[in-house]
Structure formats: C-alpha cells, structure tokens
C-alpha cells in the first residue's frame, strides 16, 4: 500500500475486516489507519508475505473503489518515477489523482456509457426466470438491444438492477462500454494550410511510427510550422481512435494555442492550475474514460490518465518549467518519454531551441531529429546582430544604436519588442553616504526597488517600503542601480512620449485578464513598444513586431549556473522568434559588452544549432550534463551548521558506496547560502554512467534517510537538477 507520507517505503495491511479479498485490485484507493490518523492510500499490490509480523498487521478500514482509479500502466509509471527520482511512492501517486479523489471522495466511473451483452453473454444459456428472475429480466432486455442500454433506461426497466447486473458482469456476460467519442473529435477537424515539404516529411516520419515507441526531436525555428505538425499527427492518431496528450510550458500565457487546437481538433481539454477542483476532476475522469480525445496541459498533466493514448507531444521541450523545483523534483519531459516508451507510442519533443540534453540524445541515436529549417508561409528569418555597447552613450540601458534602430522601425510602421529578464525598477539600492546596499533580512540577496517605491525580495517575496534613512549610517540619499523592466518602461515613456508602451512581466499581469488586455493593446496597434521579461518570449505571435532588442545579453554569459549560457541563448532566440512573423522582415539587435564572446558569436553568426554544438563541446570538456549524470543533495536549516553537518555525514555514507567512477563535489554552501531565513548547502554527485549513479543512490538512500543529522535539516535529492541554486 502506498500512503501519502514522506516515508520512503510502502505499508502492508490486512483487508478490511469482513471484506472480500478477491475484489481487491492494485490501483484502488483504500482508507487505512496510519499512526493515530486515517489516510487514503493506493493499493499497489497484494502479498502473502507481509513485511511485518502478522500480529502487528492492522486491517484497512475501507476499500473506497469498486474498480481501480489508477490503471496498471500508470501505477507502473509512478513506480518507475519514484525509483528514478528516489522519491516516496506515496507522494508520487498523489500527483496521479485529482484533489477530491486524494481526499477519499467517492468516484463514480462515468455513466454515459451503455451496458450490453458480451459475446460470451450472447452465447450463454439465458438465466432461468424462476431461479434468477432479475438476472433473466436484464439479460432479456440486453439481448433485445444489441447497441446496449444506458443506466437510466435500466433503472426505468428494473428497480434493483445493480446487484443482478454485477452478477452478470462477474460471469463475463455483460460489459459497460463508453461510446467512442473520438470519432466525433476527428470529424470536427477544420482543414489546415497546405504543408511544405519539410512539414510533410516530419509528419510522414512520425505517422510511420504511430504504433511503436519512437522519440522525435522536432527542431524547427519559431514559426516554422511545428504546431501544424503536431496537429496533423494528432489528427492521424485520432483517426486510429487514440488520444493525444500535449504538454506545454504555460497555458495562461498561450491561450491562443489552446484555441488553435480547439478550432482544428474539436474537443480539446485544457488542464492547468487555473481550473477549479471540479473542473480538474471532470477532465481527469473524461480523459480516463476516453471521452476526451486531446488533453493539453502543463507539467503535471504528464500524469493524466488516458484510456488509449496514441501520441505525446512536448512543446518547447527545452523549457525549464517542465522540471518541478520543489518536493517531487521530476521532469515532465523525461517522464513523458518514459510514458511513451512504456506504452509503445511515439513522442514528439518540439523546440526552436532544443535543450542540450535532447540534442545529445539525438547524437546518441536515441532520438530521431526532424528539421523544419524554414519559416512557414512567406515569413523570413529575422537578421540578428550584436551591438557592441562598450563606451556607447546609454540612456537607462538603451544604447544610442538601439534607440536609432527603434526610431527607424517605428517610423516605418513596425512594432518594437525589448527583452530584459529582470522585473522591478532597480535591482540595487545603495546608500550614497556609506555604500551600504539594502539587503533582504532573510536572504543573501539585494532588495529590488519597484516603481511604487517598495522594496521586494525576488527570492522570498518579502516586501517593505523604501526606508527614509540608511540602516547603517542614517543617510537619506539612496542611489538606484541597475535596470528592471519598470525603469526601462519609464525611460521609454520619456523618450517616446507619443508612442503606446506595454510592459509585460509578472507584476503587470498579476490580475486575471490583465495579460490578455495588454496583448490586445499590442494586437490593435495601440501599443507599439513592448518591454518585458521572458513572459514575452513564450509562444506569442506579434505579426507587426519588426525589431527585437535584447537589452542585456551579458547576464547569461557569466551566471553561476552551468546552464546560464544555454538559457540565455534560448531566451534570445525565442525573443527573436517574435519578430517578423508575418510579411515584414525582422531585425534582432543584441546589446553586449562582450561582442567577441565565442558562444554569442556562434549564436549570431550561425544560429542556435551552431551555438549548441559549441556549448556541447564545453560541457563534454567540463564533464557536465548531458555528458555526465548529475544529482544534487541539498540540505537547509535555520541552524547554521546543521546543513553542512548532514551533508558531511551523507558524504561519508556515499563515499562508502562509490567506486571511482563517481565524483562527489562538496559539500559547499549553496550559491545563495541564505534564503527565506534558512542556511543552505549542497553536495553534488557526478557520474559517467546514469545507471551507476542510480545504483549508488539506491544503495545509499536508506542510510541517508536514517542519518541522525537528517533530523535537524530539510533535505532533498534532486536527480538531473535543472538549476544549481
Ligand atoms: P511554430 O509552432 O513552429 O512556431 P506554427 O505551426 O505556429 O509554427 O506556424 C507559424 C505560422 O505559420 C502559423 O500562423 C501557421 O498557421 C502558419 N503555417 C504553418 N504551416 C504553414 C504552411 N505550410 N503554409 C502556410 N502557413 C503555415
Ligand atoms: Zn528574501
């Protein structure tokens, strides 16, 4: 039994007292006593060799389901994920169920199907009216209706129909069939554009693999028609009566995408955090029954049950949001690949800027790469250029070169998009008298000044007004350093007083509907300059944007994380992808103090593929992922020495399990040592072979859990960490 507890183990119970054991199946929910409380667990297996002495076994209190709520293959997938990420299975299974089912509320499989006789039922001798009158009555009714009878009709025909029906079902004579709504979905398809040769080729390749596991990396520049490829592949899969699962980084940011799928495919369910509990349950149930042909969802939708999956798509597969950053630190992309593999179906990972991991998998022959080299329709690639801003005149982060280009594009009727990955007004506030910078009291981080004159910590969320006096010297003169989107917006209002400006970042879009309202001002032409964070780079289509300016490319060149440059390159290319999406040619200008930086040069001169090839060489030389398997053991506590003490002890345990094929680095303080009042440290494991790393972690885990130092810290293991903070 898997119980929602952080304990890394399962628990054995006896069936409920007086209950029938033979009606139990893995995947059913069972209410069990757990310590002094009751919990809803999921039955994972039935054993005659319990792990504890028979006299200490307790009875489960209640079996909550008549049939499994989690299918066998999803149970196995969860088991795999729990093993791979070394996370408690009880917590993993929580992700597979909507909240109301986790809480133990009853689950009724949908009733909009019909009962009908099975082949065996039709051939069997009819039940004898004098021995089993109600069974006989049902049998007769069903025999007259080959297409089946729904429960409403059953109820009008026979008052107590449930028990006799169950008996007939047990004999294998009747079955409940949910009508295949999929055919209706397929009919609703509207025609798409005529495909170009590369799209055609990609679709043929994927469709040729519709009944086998085959991972594809669909590598196509923004606007090259990847979404068209997904749509056509899904249409083909629907034709075969199979469902499709589409994972996207964020649905709130890309409502147009869901609309486009709906227009083309008919019934499409969106699954994301914005839904109410009831809506989530309904979608979950419908997907599970096979009533919904297509589900589009964010990270957690990778665990959406599907009666008959035919293909999985992961759009923007490089996006960091597919990796959960706390609790169960899974990668939805990687689990999706495993899910496809277990179900023997193809999976399409699409991106204009594929992750180095996926490109590496292509090189290893594990993924097949499909290219869409050209923009679809008549749109042209934007031209990319570095702006050497060393010693240039700057106006709030905008060089004279960039300002000139902006005037030119605006003058020609184009729109301008400026990208800066920092929200707020100024990231640093310093006392002019003594040089003290204003710091978060709970983090090793500076407070960001916002335009409303409040200070915010972007790490723990703390907020306070800008103080009147410096806490060190009492001085009253504060300087504001660095640039956030609000500051750029204000400068733009001054420099372009007659031009509408839209700022798009987490602050300006906090209220429901505000993002759409802002996007509307861009579409209508009311706003002609957009400035924003990475929110802007995701998925939007701005047909009239002809100039994209990257205000600060240097940010990504010198980050503490080994993935900083990869992230920055992806952001630049994704931002660039917003330009010139229609007929007007686009231009991309990248401000940098390091115009000779090799990675930037690769990116600008030859594009993302060339950048990625160079970055992969760097990773190989440094022995970093994807050329090594990585895991990060993190610990944090309010007591300053506790995290290091735990990690030292953990290191001793791990060292005892290691061969010389695994490196341990640390323990060392985390790059941001103090966050939200906790001291943080980490121990890094690097191995040439993933299997070896898994093996060592598997062996060490019980001891890492049992360490007495563990009681004084919060610790977690992050397999394939996406960031190093
Ligand atoms: P991506 O997903 O790679 O960004 P999309 O599939 O969204 O690309 O296509 C970009 C734009 O080009 C869309 O407006 C789409 O309707 C259009 N498009 C896609 N394929 C074709 C095609 N073969 N011919 C004409 N227009 C196309
Ligand atoms: Zn803070």
XYZ file of C-alpha atoms and ligand atoms in Angstrom:
753
model
C 0.000 0.000 0.000
C 1.308 3.440 -0.880
C 0.316 6.022 1.693
C 0.801 9.772 1.167
C 3.686 10.132 3.575
C 7.240 11.322 3.150
C 8.475 7.918 4.271
C 10.367 6.090 1.590
C 8.508 2.843 1.939
C 5.232 1.093 1.469
C 2.970 -0.388 4.112
C 1.190 -3.694 4.500
C -2.377 -4.032 5.716
C -4.929 -6.766 6.051
C -8.078 -6.332 4.004
C -10.910 -4.608 5.855
C -12.374 -6.879 8.500
C -15.193 -8.872 6.962
C -14.361 -7.636 3.467
C -13.777 -9.804 0.467
C -10.159 -10.032 -0.570
C -10.807 -11.200 -4.095
C -12.445 -7.937 -5.074
C -9.214 -6.036 -4.434
C -7.104 -4.775 -7.327
C -3.982 -2.622 -7.433
C -4.909 0.972 -8.200
C -7.889 1.100 -5.840
C -7.994 3.583 -3.019
C -8.144 2.224 0.466
C -8.670 4.081 3.716
C -6.179 2.868 6.280
C -5.260 3.675 9.872
C -1.883 5.352 9.911
C -0.454 6.155 13.322
C -3.306 7.857 15.113
C -4.944 9.096 11.931
C -6.616 7.710 8.875
C -5.263 8.199 5.404
C -6.288 7.445 1.864
C -3.720 5.168 0.321
C -3.459 3.430 -3.004
C -3.221 -0.309 -3.210
C -0.077 -1.159 -5.137
C -0.018 -4.908 -4.761
C -1.266 -7.910 -2.855
C 1.151 -10.134 -0.996
C 1.002 -13.219 1.126
C 4.347 -12.311 2.707
C 3.789 -9.098 4.635
C 6.855 -7.137 5.691
C 5.902 -7.145 9.361
C 4.821 -9.803 11.857
C 1.263 -10.961 11.308
C 0.127 -9.960 14.783
C 1.190 -6.377 14.152
C -0.674 -6.043 10.859
C -3.686 -3.786 11.005
C -6.821 -4.027 8.989
C -7.519 -1.451 6.324
C -10.703 0.354 7.279
C -12.417 0.632 3.942
C -11.918 -0.056 0.290
C -13.081 3.102 -1.460
C -13.334 1.922 -5.043
C -15.035 -0.891 -6.848
C -12.553 -0.672 -9.676
C -9.059 0.844 -9.854
C -8.837 4.622 -10.110
C -5.243 4.308 -11.265
C -4.586 1.988 -14.159
C -1.937 -0.647 -14.060
C 0.342 1.134 -16.500
C 0.105 4.468 -14.675
C 0.850 2.668 -11.431
C 3.935 1.189 -13.034
C 4.966 4.575 -14.422
C 4.631 6.118 -10.955
C 6.715 3.286 -9.549
C 9.390 3.936 -12.113
C 9.377 7.687 -11.338
C 9.583 7.039 -7.606
C 12.618 4.841 -8.173
C 14.293 7.149 -10.626
C 13.887 10.290 -8.526
C 14.235 8.410 -5.248
C 11.026 9.946 -4.061
C 8.415 8.288 -1.819
C 5.887 6.430 -3.965
C 3.034 7.599 -1.742
C 3.760 11.208 -2.648
C 4.289 10.422 -6.321
C 0.892 8.763 -6.531
C -0.713 11.906 -5.139
C 0.070 13.569 -8.443
C -1.897 10.971 -10.319
C -5.153 11.797 -8.597
C -7.277 14.955 -8.531
C -7.684 16.511 -5.089
C -11.153 15.185 -4.355
C -10.046 11.627 -5.015
C -6.936 12.111 -2.895
C -9.215 13.140 -0.072
C -11.180 9.937 -0.444
C -14.365 11.263 -2.006
C -16.299 8.700 -3.961
C -15.512 8.199 -7.571
C -18.158 7.077 -9.973
C -16.980 5.931 -13.327
C -18.997 7.825 -15.928
C -22.464 6.589 -16.535
C -22.917 7.903 -20.028
C -21.863 4.607 -21.484
C -24.072 1.616 -22.051
C -24.353 -1.909 -20.783
C -24.523 -4.651 -23.343
C -24.110 -8.393 -23.636
C -20.640 -9.694 -24.337
C -20.074 -12.378 -26.958
C -19.967 -14.892 -24.140
C -23.223 -13.488 -22.780
C -24.996 -13.871 -26.115
C -23.858 -17.444 -26.482
C -24.637 -18.431 -22.895
C -27.889 -20.046 -21.863
C -30.224 -17.377 -20.625
C -30.623 -17.202 -16.857
C -33.650 -19.130 -15.686
C -36.545 -16.807 -14.816
C -37.623 -18.935 -11.869
C -34.107 -19.169 -10.348
C -32.759 -15.717 -11.057
C -35.705 -13.616 -12.144
C -33.980 -10.271 -12.123
C -30.909 -11.525 -13.978
C -33.147 -13.110 -16.553
C -35.076 -9.875 -16.946
C -31.880 -7.897 -17.538
C -30.498 -10.484 -19.883
C -33.641 -10.325 -21.983
C -33.568 -6.585 -22.100
C -29.933 -6.517 -23.196
C -30.449 -9.277 -25.727
C -33.072 -7.087 -27.402
C -30.762 -4.078 -27.567
C -27.526 -5.058 -29.255
C -26.272 -1.462 -29.135
C -26.584 -1.501 -25.348
C -28.762 0.114 -22.701
C -27.806 3.083 -20.560
C -28.289 3.164 -16.831
C -31.292 5.474 -16.947
C -33.109 3.016 -19.158
C -32.066 0.134 -16.928
C -33.493 1.924 -13.921
C -36.850 2.503 -15.596
C -36.987 -1.142 -16.580
C -35.981 -2.730 -13.329
C -35.897 -1.197 -9.882
C -32.987 -3.019 -8.272
C -30.834 -3.596 -11.292
C -27.392 -3.066 -9.792
C -26.921 -6.323 -7.918
C -28.106 -8.667 -10.670
C -26.098 -6.711 -13.213
C -22.987 -7.121 -11.091
C -23.604 -10.874 -11.038
C -23.940 -10.974 -14.814
C -20.780 -8.918 -15.104
C -18.929 -11.310 -12.848
C -19.850 -14.159 -15.144
C -18.402 -12.168 -18.030
C -21.773 -11.847 -19.743
C -22.205 -8.099 -19.757
C -19.889 -5.172 -20.170
C -20.045 -1.437 -19.825
C -18.956 0.370 -22.945
C -18.200 4.041 -23.246
C -19.103 5.290 -26.702
C -16.064 6.233 -28.753
C -16.364 9.999 -28.776
C -13.074 10.077 -30.598
C -14.710 9.658 -33.963
C -16.714 12.819 -33.320
C -13.487 14.648 -32.419
C -11.898 13.604 -35.654
C -14.880 14.819 -37.658
C -14.646 18.278 -36.153
C -11.330 18.881 -37.813
C -11.005 22.019 -39.876
C -8.518 21.966 -42.683
C -5.059 23.431 -42.136
C -2.723 25.171 -44.557
C -1.044 23.258 -47.343
C 2.075 21.753 -45.821
C 5.549 22.457 -47.069
C 7.953 19.652 -47.882
C 9.741 19.658 -44.519
C 6.472 19.505 -42.619
C 5.252 16.729 -44.864
C 8.412 14.783 -44.271
C 8.223 15.219 -40.498
C 4.604 14.118 -40.375
C 5.277 11.065 -42.506
C 8.140 10.043 -40.259
C 6.115 10.374 -37.102
C 2.998 8.757 -38.508
C 5.029 5.804 -39.695
C 5.815 5.174 -36.033
C 2.318 5.544 -34.607
C 2.265 2.059 -33.176
C 5.708 1.954 -31.653
C 7.883 3.847 -29.211
C 9.859 6.389 -31.107
C 11.086 9.711 -29.679
C 11.376 12.553 -32.170
C 13.067 15.874 -31.691
C 11.203 18.298 -33.923
C 13.755 21.017 -34.360
C 12.287 23.973 -36.158
C 12.774 27.702 -35.883
C 9.917 29.715 -34.420
C 7.168 29.999 -36.955
C 8.406 27.055 -38.985
C 5.130 25.247 -38.523
C 5.844 22.822 -35.669
C 2.359 23.257 -34.303
C 0.975 22.300 -37.716
C 2.995 19.106 -37.487
C 1.611 18.320 -34.021
C -1.913 18.951 -35.271
C -1.615 16.679 -38.291
C -0.005 13.885 -36.305
C -2.759 14.131 -33.719
C -5.412 14.033 -36.437
C -3.871 10.820 -37.683
C -3.768 9.382 -34.193
C -7.427 10.334 -33.642
C -8.301 8.571 -36.845
C -6.940 5.436 -35.246
C -9.230 6.079 -32.304
C -6.416 7.073 -29.992
C -5.988 10.020 -27.678
C -3.239 12.613 -27.644
C -1.501 14.336 -24.766
C 0.147 17.708 -25.376
C 2.398 19.219 -22.728
C 3.119 22.939 -22.867
C 5.135 25.168 -20.527
C 2.333 27.524 -19.583
C -1.270 27.693 -20.654
C -2.105 31.038 -19.073
C 0.446 32.686 -21.332
C -0.651 30.983 -24.500
C -4.431 30.879 -24.642
C -4.189 31.209 -28.438
C -2.531 27.816 -28.652
C -5.426 26.050 -26.959
C -7.846 27.959 -29.193
C -5.969 26.854 -32.270
C -6.114 23.223 -31.164
C -9.827 23.549 -30.450
C -10.546 25.085 -33.818
C -8.760 22.296 -35.603
C -9.428 19.264 -33.482
C -12.769 19.958 -31.907
C -12.953 18.653 -28.388
C -9.762 19.576 -26.571
C -9.440 19.797 -22.809
C -7.015 22.197 -21.184
C -5.619 21.028 -17.860
C -3.788 23.545 -15.701
C -3.693 25.146 -12.286
C -6.325 27.739 -13.184
C -9.111 25.140 -13.165
C -11.380 24.585 -10.198
C -11.253 21.283 -8.352
C -14.472 20.165 -10.001
C -13.194 21.036 -13.471
C -9.977 19.166 -12.864
C -11.895 16.119 -11.706
C -14.165 16.250 -14.734
C -11.252 16.499 -17.167
C -9.375 13.768 -15.369
C -12.340 11.477 -15.480
C -13.213 12.173 -19.082
C -9.620 11.609 -20.195
C -9.512 8.436 -18.190
C -12.745 7.147 -19.785
C -11.545 8.041 -23.258
C -14.255 10.662 -23.756
C -11.753 13.446 -24.427
C -9.605 12.974 -27.488
C -6.959 15.595 -26.748
C -5.625 16.963 -23.475
C -3.339 19.994 -23.400
C -1.741 20.589 -20.067
C 1.189 21.898 -18.133
C 3.780 19.888 -16.221
C 1.513 17.801 -14.016
C -0.625 16.723 -16.975
C 2.076 14.189 -17.759
C 0.238 12.062 -15.206
C -3.149 12.479 -16.859
C -4.781 9.087 -17.238
C -5.662 8.212 -20.815
C -7.683 5.243 -21.809
C -5.996 4.825 -25.125
C -3.055 7.157 -25.733
C -1.721 7.355 -29.268
C 0.892 10.096 -29.207
C 2.511 12.527 -26.763
C 3.741 15.982 -27.729
C 6.010 18.133 -25.564
C 6.045 21.645 -26.967
C 9.021 23.894 -26.122
C 10.739 20.869 -24.665
C 13.723 22.979 -23.525
C 11.556 24.985 -21.141
C 12.652 24.878 -17.512
C 9.075 24.802 -16.257
C 8.805 21.122 -17.160
C 11.036 20.452 -14.191
C 9.376 20.703 -10.803
C 11.623 22.655 -8.455
C 10.440 21.503 -5.077
C 9.000 18.425 -3.409
C 8.921 15.727 -6.055
C 11.508 17.145 -8.429
C 10.517 15.396 -11.608
C 11.000 16.370 -15.212
C 7.690 16.103 -17.035
C 9.533 15.865 -20.333
C 11.607 12.931 -19.224
C 8.668 11.158 -17.618
C 6.697 11.739 -20.817
C 9.414 9.978 -22.776
C 9.283 7.074 -20.351
C 5.488 7.006 -20.546
C 5.621 6.836 -24.331
C 8.180 4.102 -24.114
C 6.110 2.002 -21.762
C 3.003 2.415 -23.935
C 4.899 1.883 -27.188
C 3.751 5.140 -28.726
C 5.716 7.942 -30.375
C 6.585 11.150 -28.601
C 7.384 14.440 -30.287
C 9.629 16.906 -28.469
C 9.403 20.207 -30.272
C 11.526 23.321 -29.943
C 13.252 26.065 -31.859
C 15.971 25.884 -29.229
C 16.292 22.256 -28.149
C 17.875 21.508 -24.809
C 21.433 20.261 -24.950
C 20.136 17.054 -23.345
C 17.836 16.329 -26.250
C 20.449 17.230 -28.844
C 22.806 14.864 -27.077
C 20.153 12.131 -27.206
C 19.932 12.703 -30.940
C 23.680 12.265 -31.237
C 23.472 9.083 -29.220
C 20.906 7.761 -31.664
C 18.196 7.684 -29.022
C 16.007 10.383 -30.581
C 15.339 10.945 -34.254
C 15.789 14.559 -35.294
C 13.359 16.199 -37.684
C 14.189 19.611 -39.095
C 11.917 22.405 -40.174
C 14.543 24.802 -41.469
C 12.313 27.493 -42.957
C 9.593 29.683 -41.651
C 6.239 28.540 -42.898
C 4.292 30.674 -45.323
C 6.136 33.737 -46.567
C 7.742 34.935 -43.347
C 11.514 35.384 -43.399
C 14.131 34.733 -40.746
C 14.976 37.850 -38.795
C 18.504 39.197 -39.119
C 20.480 39.016 -35.862
C 23.245 41.467 -34.970
C 25.390 42.171 -31.917
C 25.527 45.760 -30.718
C 28.890 46.494 -29.129
C 27.839 48.874 -26.382
C 31.274 49.358 -24.832
C 31.632 53.097 -24.213
C 28.435 53.869 -26.081
C 26.110 56.505 -24.734
C 23.441 54.743 -22.736
C 20.047 56.030 -21.699
C 18.666 53.741 -18.976
C 20.080 50.636 -20.604
C 19.245 51.720 -24.142
C 22.236 52.470 -26.337
C 22.089 55.229 -28.930
C 22.460 52.493 -31.556
C 19.382 50.699 -30.338
C 17.397 53.925 -29.969
C 18.187 54.871 -33.555
C 17.031 51.494 -34.791
C 13.848 51.786 -32.742
C 13.028 55.163 -34.267
C 13.587 53.770 -37.703
C 11.333 50.741 -37.219
C 8.618 52.742 -35.505
C 8.819 55.293 -38.292
C 8.289 52.538 -40.848
C 5.167 51.423 -39.032
C 6.662 48.450 -37.218
C 6.414 47.496 -33.561
C 9.376 47.030 -31.235
C 9.886 44.380 -28.585
C 12.508 44.872 -25.877
C 13.563 41.970 -23.723
C 15.096 42.291 -20.280
C 14.963 39.415 -17.892
C 14.582 41.465 -14.736
C 11.387 42.832 -13.336
C 11.042 45.774 -10.985
C 12.616 49.198 -11.217
C 16.191 48.818 -9.986
C 17.790 45.648 -8.646
C 20.130 47.516 -6.291
C 19.607 50.392 -3.908
C 22.745 51.838 -2.309
C 23.296 54.493 0.318
C 25.286 57.312 -1.250
C 26.890 58.251 2.075
C 28.262 54.873 3.179
C 27.869 52.446 0.271
C 25.532 50.074 2.091
C 23.210 48.161 -0.230
C 19.743 47.317 1.008
C 19.557 43.586 1.617
C 16.753 41.178 2.339
C 16.785 40.346 6.037
C 16.178 36.677 5.304
C 18.138 36.050 2.099
C 21.626 36.660 0.790
C 20.148 38.920 -1.813
C 19.643 42.562 -2.575
C 16.198 44.016 -2.474
C 14.751 45.185 -5.758
C 13.180 48.599 -5.837
C 9.829 48.738 -7.582
C 8.242 51.759 -9.183
C 5.745 52.015 -6.321
C 8.742 52.834 -4.068
C 8.529 49.488 -2.321
C 11.395 47.070 -1.903
C 10.847 43.453 -2.826
C 12.937 40.373 -2.366
C 12.566 38.310 -5.534
C 13.646 35.177 -3.709
C 11.431 35.002 -0.629
C 8.761 37.514 -1.569
C 9.426 39.824 1.410
C 8.275 43.411 0.865
C 8.753 46.700 2.646
C 8.659 50.391 1.853
C 11.865 52.149 0.866
C 13.244 53.379 4.216
C 13.776 57.097 4.740
C 17.194 56.547 6.255
C 20.068 54.179 5.646
C 20.053 51.465 8.320
C 23.865 51.755 8.616
C 24.645 55.473 8.689
C 21.303 57.226 8.755
C 21.995 58.867 5.404
C 18.996 59.846 3.289
C 20.450 59.802 -0.193
C 19.925 56.487 -1.958
C 21.220 55.666 -5.414
C 19.306 53.248 -7.626
C 21.477 50.964 -9.723
C 20.782 48.555 -12.491
C 17.747 48.141 -14.653
C 14.440 46.425 -14.353
C 11.555 46.448 -16.799
C 9.729 49.210 -14.895
C 12.697 51.525 -15.222
C 13.010 50.849 -18.923
C 9.298 51.456 -19.331
C 9.623 54.821 -17.620
C 12.582 55.799 -19.793
C 10.654 54.798 -22.899
C 7.699 56.940 -21.863
C 10.077 59.890 -21.689
C 11.917 59.083 -24.934
C 8.847 58.143 -26.954
C 6.117 60.273 -25.423
C 3.711 59.752 -28.309
C 4.044 56.008 -28.587
C 1.951 53.472 -26.697
C 4.049 51.213 -24.471
C 3.084 47.879 -22.948
C 5.109 46.308 -20.170
C 4.619 42.589 -19.740
C 6.047 40.883 -16.688
C 4.818 39.093 -13.625
C 3.929 42.372 -11.904
C 1.931 43.874 -14.750
C -0.032 40.674 -15.350
C -0.845 39.643 -11.817
C -4.533 40.399 -12.115
C -6.683 37.956 -14.006
C -7.244 39.069 -17.569
C -4.549 41.742 -17.483
C -2.188 39.798 -19.722
C -4.843 39.460 -22.382
C -5.746 43.116 -22.070
C -2.103 44.080 -22.610
C -1.716 41.685 -25.528
C -4.838 43.209 -27.065
C -3.297 46.685 -26.986
C -0.365 45.228 -28.920
C -2.544 43.487 -31.473
C -4.693 46.545 -32.024
C -1.601 48.681 -32.551
C -2.404 50.909 -29.580
C 0.896 49.809 -28.005
C 3.833 49.888 -30.356
C 6.688 49.258 -27.959
C 6.640 46.168 -25.763
C 9.070 45.712 -22.952
C 9.093 42.618 -20.839
C 10.674 39.590 -19.260
C 10.742 36.039 -20.520
C 6.954 36.028 -20.343
C 7.136 37.888 -23.644
C 9.252 35.253 -25.310
C 6.764 32.448 -24.865
C 4.627 31.447 -27.764
C 3.059 34.782 -28.615
C 2.589 35.832 -32.142
C 3.160 39.549 -32.746
C 2.853 39.893 -36.514
C 3.811 43.572 -36.624
C 6.930 43.381 -34.479
C 9.852 44.076 -36.781
C 12.557 44.863 -34.236
C 13.554 42.858 -31.196
C 16.107 44.354 -28.815
C 17.894 42.216 -26.222
C 18.938 44.770 -23.635
C 21.462 42.738 -21.668
C 22.927 39.566 -23.127
C 25.857 39.652 -20.696
C 23.632 38.496 -17.843
C 23.685 34.977 -19.205
C 27.357 34.809 -20.047
C 28.625 34.925 -16.503
C 25.931 33.245 -14.434
C 26.866 30.881 -11.594
C 24.849 28.083 -13.137
C 26.486 25.990 -15.835
C 23.263 26.293 -17.798
C 23.203 30.123 -17.810
C 24.542 30.484 -21.320
C 22.206 27.821 -22.688
C 19.248 29.600 -21.061
C 20.307 32.964 -22.368
C 20.769 31.640 -25.897
C 17.310 30.081 -25.754
C 15.756 33.290 -24.498
C 17.465 35.365 -27.177
C 16.370 33.041 -29.967
C 12.850 32.742 -28.578
C 12.577 36.520 -28.232
C 13.997 36.900 -31.731
C 11.340 34.480 -32.919
C 8.663 37.047 -32.108
C 9.968 39.362 -34.827
C 8.898 39.448 -38.434
C 6.373 36.667 -38.085
C 4.402 37.957 -40.993
C 5.438 39.643 -44.187
C 7.710 42.366 -42.825
C 11.351 41.368 -42.411
C 12.553 41.369 -38.817
C 15.730 42.522 -37.161
C 17.210 41.461 -33.835
C 19.748 43.616 -32.004
C 21.634 42.222 -29.033
C 23.358 44.644 -26.685
C 26.562 43.288 -25.162
C 29.880 44.372 -23.707
C 31.383 41.116 -24.989
C 30.860 41.079 -28.732
C 33.749 38.629 -29.101
C 32.382 36.037 -26.719
C 32.574 32.761 -28.669
C 29.119 31.498 -27.687
C 27.458 34.778 -28.656
C 29.340 34.812 -31.933
C 28.215 31.288 -32.764
C 24.668 32.191 -31.937
C 24.583 35.342 -34.025
C 26.673 34.222 -36.974
C 25.352 30.699 -37.448
C 22.304 30.300 -35.283
C 21.252 28.178 -32.363
C 22.466 24.850 -33.751
C 25.970 26.204 -34.017
C 25.776 27.653 -30.525
C 24.541 24.317 -29.199
C 27.348 22.408 -30.875
C 29.906 24.722 -29.261
C 28.178 24.542 -25.888
C 28.113 20.736 -26.061
C 31.873 20.696 -26.598
C 32.289 22.861 -23.497
C 30.074 20.534 -21.487
C 31.995 17.500 -22.606
C 35.300 19.063 -21.709
C 33.980 20.047 -18.300
C 32.428 16.628 -17.715
C 28.991 18.162 -17.148
C 25.499 17.054 -18.212
C 24.487 15.804 -20.692
C 27.890 14.084 -20.749
C 27.542 13.161 -17.105
C 24.631 12.172 -14.940
C 24.121 14.597 -12.093
C 22.329 14.570 -8.787
C 22.307 17.240 -6.144
C 21.773 16.548 -2.473
C 20.500 19.700 -0.816
C 20.021 20.497 2.827
C 18.720 23.579 4.607
C 18.002 24.577 8.177
C 17.744 27.618 10.376
C 20.610 26.291 12.490
C 23.681 27.459 10.571
C 25.859 24.370 10.953
C 23.185 21.709 10.523
C 23.109 21.530 6.701
C 26.866 21.066 6.372
C 26.852 18.537 9.210
C 24.186 16.491 7.445
C 25.923 16.671 4.094
C 29.266 15.695 5.636
C 27.634 12.623 7.131
C 25.911 11.946 3.814
C 29.236 12.224 2.063
C 30.687 9.544 4.325
C 27.761 7.257 3.516
C 28.032 7.920 -0.206
C 31.795 7.508 -0.255
C 31.371 4.034 1.171
C 29.056 3.100 -1.718
C 31.031 4.748 -4.503
C 33.528 3.437 -6.923
C 35.974 5.820 -8.509
C 33.541 6.308 -11.369
C 31.505 8.803 -9.368
C 32.652 12.203 -8.243
C 31.448 13.912 -5.122
C 31.851 17.696 -5.081
C 31.289 19.453 -1.790
C 29.507 19.801 0.465
C 29.571 23.517 -0.132
C 27.292 26.408 0.674
C 24.614 26.916 -1.995
C 25.282 29.796 -4.427
C 22.696 31.712 -2.428
C 23.576 30.497 1.007
C 20.725 32.036 2.945
C 17.210 32.085 1.597
C 13.996 32.820 3.492
C 15.903 32.619 6.742
C 17.431 29.223 6.082
C 21.044 28.310 5.561
C 21.511 26.100 2.534
C 24.244 23.775 1.412
C 24.642 21.147 -1.264
C 26.602 18.101 -2.278
C 26.979 17.318 -5.950
C 27.273 13.866 -7.474
C 28.556 13.399 -10.993
C 28.827 10.065 -12.757
C 29.805 8.973 -16.223
C 27.031 6.458 -16.259
C 23.499 7.154 -15.177
C 22.918 3.555 -14.195
C 25.827 3.681 -11.768
C 24.582 6.875 -10.203
C 21.136 5.343 -9.777
C 22.624 2.261 -8.237
C 24.688 4.201 -5.715
C 21.768 6.441 -4.791
C 19.538 3.430 -4.383
C 22.008 1.779 -2.042
C 22.738 4.908 -0.060
C 19.170 6.197 0.255
C 18.090 4.180 3.304
C 21.179 5.368 5.143
C 20.775 8.972 4.042
C 17.278 8.848 5.457
C 18.349 7.243 8.706
C 21.243 9.616 9.467
C 20.699 11.259 12.813
C 21.862 14.578 11.362
C 18.899 14.381 8.979
C 16.535 15.239 11.793
C 17.908 18.733 12.080
C 17.557 19.680 8.413
C 15.197 19.708 5.481
C 16.963 17.768 2.802
C 16.140 16.659 -0.694
C 17.693 14.798 -3.526
C 17.414 16.347 -6.967
C 18.135 13.920 -9.793
C 19.021 15.759 -13.031
C 18.821 19.160 -11.327
C 17.774 21.972 -13.638
C 19.361 24.717 -11.614
C 22.084 24.872 -9.045
C 20.669 27.382 -6.596
P 5.701 27.035 -34.763
O 4.845 26.143 -33.918
O 6.925 26.339 -35.302
O 6.039 28.357 -34.154
P 3.307 27.359 -36.318
O 2.819 25.987 -36.594
O 2.642 28.133 -35.243
O 4.880 27.365 -36.082
O 3.252 28.176 -37.669
C 3.539 29.557 -37.737
C 2.512 30.240 -38.608
O 2.616 29.757 -39.944
C 1.104 29.971 -38.189
O 0.360 31.139 -38.365
C 0.632 28.867 -39.099
O -0.754 28.888 -39.296
C 1.396 29.171 -40.362
N 1.739 27.973 -41.120
C 2.179 26.792 -40.647
N 2.412 25.920 -41.649
C 2.107 26.567 -42.791
C 2.163 26.209 -44.168
N 2.567 25.006 -44.569
N 1.779 27.140 -45.076
C 1.370 28.356 -44.683
N 1.302 28.771 -43.414
C 1.675 27.879 -42.460
Zn 14.382 37.412 0.792
